GROMACS .gro file of C-alpha atoms in nm:
model
  136
    1MET     CA    1   5.610   6.059  -0.929
    2LYS     CA    2   5.541   6.020  -0.555
    3PRO     CA    3   5.201   5.957  -0.420
    4SER     CA    4   5.233   6.186  -0.166
    5GLU     CA    5   5.297   6.483  -0.417
    6ARG     CA    6   4.947   6.392  -0.588
    7ARG     CA    7   4.750   6.372  -0.291
    8LYS     CA    8   4.914   6.735  -0.217
    9ALA     CA    9   4.808   6.836  -0.524
   10ARG     CA   10   4.442   6.699  -0.493
   11ARG     CA   11   4.442   6.887  -0.164
   12LEU     CA   12   4.513   7.216  -0.330
   13ALA     CA   13   4.290   7.129  -0.621
   14THR     CA   14   4.004   7.081  -0.434
   15GLN     CA   15   4.039   7.422  -0.264
   16ALA     CA   16   4.112   7.589  -0.628
   17ILE     CA   17   3.781   7.374  -0.733
   18TYR     CA   18   3.578   7.525  -0.425
   19GLN     CA   19   3.692   7.866  -0.473
   20TRP     CA   20   3.592   7.866  -0.856
   21GLN     CA   21   3.305   7.738  -0.800
   22MET     CA   22   3.208   7.988  -0.553
   23THR     CA   23   3.319   8.297  -0.744
   24ARG     CA   24   3.339   8.188  -1.122
   25ASP     CA   25   3.671   8.349  -1.155
   26ASN     CA   26   3.896   8.261  -1.441
   27VAL     CA   27   4.081   7.976  -1.360
   28ALA     CA   28   4.393   8.046  -1.501
   29ASP     CA   29   4.402   8.313  -1.229
   30ILE     CA   30   4.310   8.108  -0.961
   31ALA     CA   31   4.591   7.851  -1.036
   32GLN     CA   32   4.823   8.137  -1.057
   33GLN     CA   33   4.680   8.260  -0.738
   34PHE     CA   34   4.731   7.954  -0.560
   35VAL     CA   35   5.065   7.832  -0.647
   36LEU     CA   36   5.193   8.218  -0.561
   37GLU     CA   37   4.999   8.181  -0.187
   38GLN     CA   38   4.998   7.856  -0.116
   39ASP     CA   39   5.278   7.622   0.010
   40THR     CA   40   5.328   7.419  -0.277
   41LYS     CA   41   5.678   7.206  -0.171
   42GLY     CA   42   5.604   6.883  -0.213
   43VAL     CA   43   5.325   6.964  -0.437
   44ASP     CA   44   5.270   6.816  -0.837
   45LEU     CA   45   5.185   7.143  -0.972
   46ASP     CA   46   5.146   6.960  -1.293
   47TYR     CA   47   4.902   6.720  -1.137
   48PHE     CA   48   4.720   7.009  -0.964
   49ARG     CA   49   4.704   7.226  -1.283
   50ASP     CA   50   4.574   6.929  -1.446
   51LEU     CA   51   4.276   6.867  -1.225
   52LEU     CA   52   4.155   7.230  -1.172
   53PHE     CA   53   4.184   7.281  -1.515
   54GLY     CA   54   4.002   6.957  -1.636
   55VAL     CA   55   3.742   7.015  -1.326
   56SER     CA   56   3.640   7.365  -1.492
   57VAL     CA   57   3.633   7.257  -1.860
   58HIS     CA   58   3.440   6.950  -1.846
   59ALA     CA   59   3.207   7.012  -1.528
   60THR     CA   60   2.922   6.972  -1.700
   61GLU     CA   61   3.005   6.628  -1.809
   62LEU     CA   62   3.136   6.506  -1.489
   63ASP     CA   63   2.806   6.649  -1.314
   64ALA     CA   64   2.623   6.392  -1.523
   65VAL     CA   65   2.802   6.127  -1.476
   66PHE     CA   66   2.748   6.114  -1.101
   67SER     CA   67   2.416   6.308  -1.090
   68PRO     CA   68   2.222   5.984  -1.092
   69TYR     CA   69   2.354   5.878  -0.771
   70LEU     CA   70   2.343   6.142  -0.585
   71SER     CA   71   2.031   6.142  -0.336
   72ARG     CA   72   1.905   6.501  -0.390
   73PRO     CA   73   1.921   6.754  -0.671
   74LEU     CA   74   2.264   6.864  -0.779
   75ALA     CA   75   2.190   7.235  -0.694
   76GLU     CA   76   2.132   7.127  -0.341
   77LEU     CA   77   2.454   6.939  -0.317
   78ASP     CA   78   2.734   7.109  -0.051
   79VAL     CA   79   2.990   7.297  -0.270
   80VAL     CA   80   3.304   7.065  -0.118
   81ASP     CA   81   3.078   6.743  -0.168
   82LYS     CA   82   3.059   6.891  -0.534
   83ALA     CA   83   3.397   7.003  -0.559
   84VAL     CA   84   3.568   6.642  -0.450
   85LEU     CA   85   3.318   6.464  -0.660
   86ARG     CA   86   3.402   6.670  -0.965
   87LEU     CA   87   3.782   6.611  -0.904
   88ALA     CA   88   3.724   6.213  -0.825
   89THR     CA   89   3.508   6.225  -1.149
   90TYR     CA   90   3.772   6.381  -1.381
   91GLU     CA   91   4.036   6.112  -1.232
   92LEU     CA   92   3.781   5.839  -1.331
   93THR     CA   93   3.709   5.950  -1.675
   94ARG     CA   94   4.011   6.120  -1.790
   95ARG     CA   95   4.298   5.987  -1.566
   96GLU     CA   96   4.324   5.653  -1.625
   97ASP     CA   97   4.677   5.620  -1.545
   98VAL     CA   98   4.533   5.612  -1.177
   99PRO     CA   99   4.364   5.308  -1.015
  100TYR     CA  100   4.004   5.376  -0.913
  101ARG     CA  101   4.079   5.255  -0.587
  102VAL     CA  102   4.305   5.529  -0.535
  103VAL     CA  103   4.064   5.777  -0.667
  104ILE     CA  104   3.821   5.694  -0.426
  105ASN     CA  105   4.040   5.639  -0.105
  106GLU     CA  106   4.157   5.993  -0.194
  107ALA     CA  107   3.833   6.158  -0.236
  108ILE     CA  108   3.758   6.003   0.067
  109GLU     CA  109   4.024   6.128   0.245
  110LEU     CA  110   3.993   6.466   0.093
  111ALA     CA  111   3.608   6.491   0.228
  112LYS     CA  112   3.737   6.406   0.571
  113ALA     CA  113   3.972   6.691   0.569
  114PHE     CA  114   3.737   6.925   0.366
  115ALA     CA  115   3.329   6.837   0.405
  116ALA     CA  116   3.100   6.741   0.657
  117GLU     CA  117   3.117   6.505   0.930
  118GLU     CA  118   2.978   6.237   0.745
  119SER     CA  119   3.006   6.325   0.404
  120HIS     CA  120   3.321   6.100   0.321
  121LYS     CA  121   3.008   5.815   0.331
  122PHE     CA  122   2.814   5.996   0.081
  123VAL     CA  123   3.089   6.044  -0.142
  124ASN     CA  124   3.194   5.693  -0.154
  125GLY     CA  125   2.895   5.551  -0.189
  126VAL     CA  126   2.789   5.811  -0.535
  127LEU     CA  127   3.178   5.722  -0.636
  128ASP     CA  128   3.127   5.321  -0.610
  129LYS     CA  129   2.827   5.381  -0.842
  130VAL     CA  130   3.031   5.571  -1.061
  131VAL     CA  131   3.278   5.304  -1.139
  132LYS     CA  132   3.033   5.041  -1.150
  133GLN     CA  133   2.889   5.263  -1.438
  134LEU     CA  134   3.170   5.303  -1.600
  135LYS     CA  135   3.336   4.957  -1.587
  136LYS     CA  136   3.035   4.853  -1.753
   0.00000   0.00000   0.00000
């Protein structure tokens, strides 16, 4: 598995999670739409699906993991930030094969690519606290 294939899977999954959060459409339909309509060359599609389906199934649990470290109520959190935090928290809690430093770095890059200008700092701060809590 090439790291670049997983990076591309995370980018695609972030966009799909965002769409799911906004529309609450069927996740299988969103996954199929992305595979058909997006450039999936060099994307680890299995990992993309795992992230998308995993986040959608476990969203409430994931929110409970990172919510204590938010500076505002979950309901006020930017939708892109929420997608990035959910994806990263899913990897931190369910994908033990991925080192936490990789998860945090990838989440920062996703926030830089898709979120508001300073979001990457916010995401980094929240995930640092999540990791400290998980390591206890």
